[in-house]
Amino acid sequence: MKDLYDKFAYDYDEFGPIEAYLGDEKTFLNKIFSEHGVKNVLDCACGTGQHLLMLAQLGYNVWGSDFSKAMLEVAHKNLHNRGCTIPLEQCDFRFLEQVFEIKFDAIVCLTNSLPHLHTDEDLLTALRSMKNRLSKNGLLILTQGTTHFTLSLPSIEVVVNRPDFSRIFVKENDDRFQTIHILDLFHSAEHLESNQYDIVYRILLDEDYKRLLSQAGFTNIRMYGDYKMNNYDAKSWRLIVVAESLE
Ligand SMILES: C[S@@+](CC[C@H](N)C(=O)[O-])C[C@H]1O[C@@H](n2cnc3c(N)ncnc32)[C@H](O)[C@@H]1O
């Protein structure tokens, strides 16, 4: 599998510093974890480490893994610079059991990470691997910005707009896939550079998750449309999936 983030990793945090996550997301995860008595959490697509930092600061025991060595290198640096030591492993989330012997109370796979897999076969392999690494009554949380509503928005989006840097998403959709062309433009006097990264996501919506998670053996599958726990609907900006592994 190709690492789509091998170069993008080093500029990924131009989205904003890793502390700059939404407060609502923190409240959401903390609430749901507290209700389920979660202590140990694996972020299996940890990227540059923003959720690892957040969850460690909330007092959870956290582990991070990601397929991309470059993302892990940036995560390690980000966490080290903030005085935070968290075990980080390179691992494809289809094969978590090859790296992790322990089981977790919760596994998170956040911000459009699972849709990097394009076939039902790969998606089921990943969901089964996640289930396999969950303890009894363990929780799986998946989040993404792809929703029925966001798929209907204009195809060009300015995501970061600073005097020295702009990040623009140009999106192309068909029935099954969404390609995001990420255009990074550094435009200060000191730094003139442009980069393009192209990421193809499988479009997975509420019914797809219900089907795949059920097939992988998850139960109690819930879909939220925001971090305030409103149900997912046609106007949602986010799709947040919570499922349980009862065995
Ligand atoms: C859009 S980024 C999200 C990163 C992070 N979760 C966040 O919220 O910023 C997607 C991440 O998924 C990772 N990823 C994609 N496919 C993967 C796989 N098969 N196994 C593990 N990680 C994967 C990428 O390397 C990347 O770090």
Short mmCIF file of N, CA, C and O and ligand atoms in Angstrom, two decimals, residues 1-6 8-9 12-13 15 25 43-51 65-69 71-72 90-96 108-117 126 130 143 199 201, ligand 1:
data_model
loop_
_atom_site.label_atom_id
_atom_site.label_comp_id
_atom_site.label_asym_id
_atom_site.label_seq_id
_atom_site.Cartn_x
_atom_site.Cartn_y
_atom_site.Cartn_z
N MET A 1 0.86 -1.20 0.00
CA MET A 1 0.00 0.00 0.00
C MET A 1 0.89 1.25 0.00
O MET A 1 1.86 1.31 0.73
N LYS A 2 0.52 2.22 -0.82
CA LYS A 2 1.33 3.44 -0.92
C LYS A 2 1.01 4.38 0.25
O LYS A 2 -0.13 4.48 0.67
N ASP A 3 2.05 5.04 0.75
CA ASP A 3 1.83 6.03 1.81
C ASP A 3 1.51 7.38 1.16
O ASP A 3 2.39 8.06 0.63
N LEU A 4 0.23 7.76 1.21
CA LEU A 4 -0.21 9.02 0.57
C LEU A 4 0.27 10.24 1.35
O LEU A 4 0.14 11.36 0.89
N TYR A 5 0.78 9.98 2.56
CA TYR A 5 1.13 11.09 3.45
C TYR A 5 2.64 11.26 3.59
O TYR A 5 3.09 11.99 4.46
N ASP A 6 3.42 10.58 2.74
CA ASP A 6 4.87 10.59 2.98
C ASP A 6 5.47 11.98 2.87
O ASP A 6 6.43 12.30 3.56
N PHE A 8 3.07 14.90 2.50
CA PHE A 8 2.01 15.75 3.08
C PHE A 8 2.14 15.81 4.62
O PHE A 8 1.84 16.84 5.23
N ALA A 9 2.64 14.74 5.24
CA ALA A 9 2.76 14.68 6.70
C ALA A 9 3.47 15.91 7.26
O ALA A 9 3.07 16.46 8.30
N TYR A 12 1.10 18.75 7.16
CA TYR A 12 -0.28 18.44 7.55
C TYR A 12 -0.80 19.43 8.59
O TYR A 12 -1.93 19.91 8.51
N ASP A 13 0.07 19.77 9.56
CA ASP A 13 -0.40 20.61 10.66
C ASP A 13 -0.57 22.08 10.29
O ASP A 13 -0.87 22.90 11.16
N PHE A 15 -3.09 22.77 8.95
CA PHE A 15 -4.52 22.87 9.34
C PHE A 15 -4.64 23.70 10.63
O PHE A 15 -5.64 24.33 10.88
N GLU A 25 -15.49 18.06 20.36
CA GLU A 25 -15.01 16.70 20.10
C GLU A 25 -14.43 16.09 21.37
O GLU A 25 -14.66 14.91 21.69
N ASP A 43 -5.66 4.89 19.21
CA ASP A 43 -6.01 5.67 18.02
C ASP A 43 -5.25 5.01 16.87
O ASP A 43 -4.02 5.16 16.75
N CYS A 44 -5.99 4.27 16.03
CA CYS A 44 -5.31 3.42 15.03
C CYS A 44 -5.04 4.14 13.71
O CYS A 44 -4.56 3.51 12.76
N ALA A 45 -5.35 5.44 13.64
CA ALA A 45 -4.94 6.27 12.49
C ALA A 45 -4.58 7.62 13.10
O ALA A 45 -5.23 8.63 12.84
N CYS A 46 -3.53 7.61 13.91
CA CYS A 46 -3.29 8.74 14.82
C CYS A 46 -2.77 9.97 14.12
O CYS A 46 -2.76 11.05 14.70
N GLY A 47 -2.33 9.83 12.85
CA GLY A 47 -1.85 11.00 12.12
C GLY A 47 -0.76 11.71 12.90
O GLY A 47 0.18 11.08 13.40
N THR A 48 -0.88 13.03 13.03
CA THR A 48 0.17 13.80 13.69
C THR A 48 -0.05 13.91 15.20
O THR A 48 0.66 14.67 15.86
N GLY A 49 -1.03 13.18 15.71
CA GLY A 49 -1.11 12.98 17.17
C GLY A 49 -2.06 13.87 17.94
O GLY A 49 -2.04 13.88 19.17
N GLN A 50 -2.95 14.60 17.22
CA GLN A 50 -3.76 15.56 17.98
C GLN A 50 -4.71 14.88 18.96
O GLN A 50 -4.85 15.34 20.10
N HIS A 51 -5.33 13.77 18.55
CA HIS A 51 -6.25 13.12 19.49
C HIS A 51 -5.50 12.38 20.59
O HIS A 51 -6.01 12.25 21.71
N SER A 65 -1.23 4.38 16.53
CA SER A 65 -0.63 3.69 15.40
C SER A 65 -1.12 4.35 14.12
O SER A 65 -2.15 5.04 14.10
N ASP A 66 -0.37 4.14 13.07
CA ASP A 66 -0.73 4.70 11.77
C ASP A 66 0.07 3.92 10.73
O ASP A 66 1.14 3.38 11.02
N PHE A 67 -0.45 3.88 9.52
CA PHE A 67 0.28 3.22 8.44
C PHE A 67 1.48 4.05 7.99
O PHE A 67 2.51 3.53 7.58
N SER A 68 1.34 5.38 8.09
CA SER A 68 2.35 6.28 7.52
C SER A 68 3.49 6.53 8.50
O SER A 68 3.29 7.11 9.57
N LYS A 69 4.70 6.13 8.09
CA LYS A 69 5.88 6.38 8.93
C LYS A 69 6.09 7.88 9.08
O LYS A 69 6.53 8.35 10.12
N MET A 71 3.79 10.31 9.06
CA MET A 71 2.83 10.86 10.04
C MET A 71 3.29 10.51 11.46
O MET A 71 3.23 11.35 12.37
N LEU A 72 3.78 9.30 11.65
CA LEU A 72 4.25 8.89 12.97
C LEU A 72 5.46 9.71 13.41
O LEU A 72 5.59 10.07 14.58
N GLN A 90 4.02 1.65 13.90
CA GLN A 90 3.59 1.64 12.50
C GLN A 90 2.74 0.40 12.27
O GLN A 90 3.17 -0.73 12.55
N CYS A 91 1.52 0.59 11.81
CA CYS A 91 0.60 -0.55 11.67
C CYS A 91 -0.53 -0.19 10.71
O CYS A 91 -1.13 0.88 10.82
N ASP A 92 -0.82 -1.09 9.82
CA ASP A 92 -1.99 -0.98 8.95
C ASP A 92 -3.20 -1.40 9.79
O ASP A 92 -3.17 -2.49 10.40
N PHE A 93 -4.25 -0.58 9.82
CA PHE A 93 -5.36 -0.94 10.72
C PHE A 93 -6.17 -2.14 10.24
O PHE A 93 -7.10 -2.57 10.92
N ARG A 94 -5.78 -2.72 9.14
CA ARG A 94 -6.38 -4.01 8.77
C ARG A 94 -5.75 -5.15 9.57
O ARG A 94 -6.32 -6.25 9.63
N PHE A 95 -4.58 -4.90 10.16
CA PHE A 95 -3.83 -6.00 10.78
C PHE A 95 -3.31 -5.60 12.16
O PHE A 95 -2.13 -5.77 12.46
N LEU A 96 -4.19 -5.07 12.99
CA LEU A 96 -3.75 -4.56 14.30
C LEU A 96 -3.14 -5.66 15.16
O LEU A 96 -2.20 -5.42 15.92
N VAL A 108 -10.25 4.26 18.36
CA VAL A 108 -10.78 5.36 17.56
C VAL A 108 -10.04 5.40 16.22
O VAL A 108 -8.86 5.06 16.14
N CYS A 109 -10.78 5.81 15.20
CA CYS A 109 -10.22 5.89 13.84
C CYS A 109 -10.90 7.13 13.24
O CYS A 109 -12.01 7.05 12.73
N LEU A 110 -10.23 8.28 13.37
CA LEU A 110 -10.94 9.56 13.26
C LEU A 110 -10.57 10.35 12.00
O LEU A 110 -9.50 10.16 11.42
N THR A 111 -11.50 11.22 11.62
CA THR A 111 -11.30 12.21 10.55
C THR A 111 -10.99 11.56 9.20
O THR A 111 -9.89 11.72 8.64
N ASN A 112 -11.97 10.85 8.68
CA ASN A 112 -11.84 10.29 7.32
C ASN A 112 -10.64 9.36 7.15
O ASN A 112 -9.94 9.44 6.14
N SER A 113 -10.40 8.49 8.12
CA SER A 113 -9.26 7.58 7.97
C SER A 113 -9.68 6.24 7.37
O SER A 113 -9.06 5.77 6.41
N LEU A 114 -10.75 5.64 7.90
CA LEU A 114 -11.18 4.34 7.37
C LEU A 114 -11.49 4.39 5.86
O LEU A 114 -11.17 3.44 5.14
N PRO A 115 -12.09 5.51 5.36
CA PRO A 115 -12.43 5.52 3.92
C PRO A 115 -11.24 5.51 2.97
O PRO A 115 -11.41 5.53 1.76
N HIS A 116 -10.00 5.47 3.51
CA HIS A 116 -8.85 5.23 2.63
C HIS A 116 -8.90 3.83 2.04
O HIS A 116 -8.20 3.55 1.07
N LEU A 117 -9.66 2.94 2.67
CA LEU A 117 -9.82 1.59 2.12
C LEU A 117 -10.98 1.62 1.12
O LEU A 117 -12.03 2.20 1.41
N ALA A 126 -10.50 -4.60 8.13
CA ALA A 126 -10.12 -3.59 9.13
C ALA A 126 -11.08 -3.61 10.32
O ALA A 126 -10.64 -3.62 11.48
N MET A 130 -10.17 -4.46 14.18
CA MET A 130 -10.46 -3.53 15.30
C MET A 130 -11.27 -4.27 16.36
O MET A 130 -10.98 -4.18 17.56
N THR A 143 -15.01 8.73 12.76
CA THR A 143 -15.59 10.03 12.41
C THR A 143 -15.15 10.45 11.01
O THR A 143 -14.08 10.07 10.54
N ILE A 199 -6.12 12.54 -2.68
CA ILE A 199 -6.53 11.43 -1.83
C ILE A 199 -7.91 10.93 -2.27
O ILE A 199 -8.85 11.73 -2.41
N TYR A 201 -11.10 8.78 -1.41
CA TYR A 201 -11.86 8.17 -0.32
C TYR A 201 -13.01 7.34 -0.88
O TYR A 201 -13.73 7.81 -1.78
C1 LIG B 1 -6.99 12.31 7.11
S1 LIG B 1 -5.72 11.61 8.10
C2 LIG B 1 -6.42 11.72 9.71
C3 LIG B 1 -5.38 11.66 10.80
C4 LIG B 1 -5.90 11.87 12.22
N1 LIG B 1 -6.79 10.81 12.64
C5 LIG B 1 -6.58 13.21 12.38
O1 LIG B 1 -7.68 13.27 12.91
O2 LIG B 1 -5.95 14.24 12.02
C6 LIG B 1 -5.87 9.88 7.71
C7 LIG B 1 -4.84 9.02 8.41
O3 LIG B 1 -5.18 7.65 8.18
C8 LIG B 1 -3.98 6.93 8.00
N2 LIG B 1 -4.27 5.67 7.31
C9 LIG B 1 -4.79 5.51 6.07
N3 LIG B 1 -4.92 4.20 5.78
C10 LIG B 1 -4.47 3.52 6.87
C11 LIG B 1 -4.35 2.14 7.19
N4 LIG B 1 -4.71 1.18 6.32
N5 LIG B 1 -3.87 1.79 8.40
C12 LIG B 1 -3.51 2.76 9.30
N6 LIG B 1 -3.57 4.08 9.04
C13 LIG B 1 -4.05 4.46 7.84
C14 LIG B 1 -3.11 7.89 7.21
O4 LIG B 1 -1.75 7.51 7.22
C15 LIG B 1 -3.41 9.19 7.90
O5 LIG B 1 -2.54 9.44 8.98
#
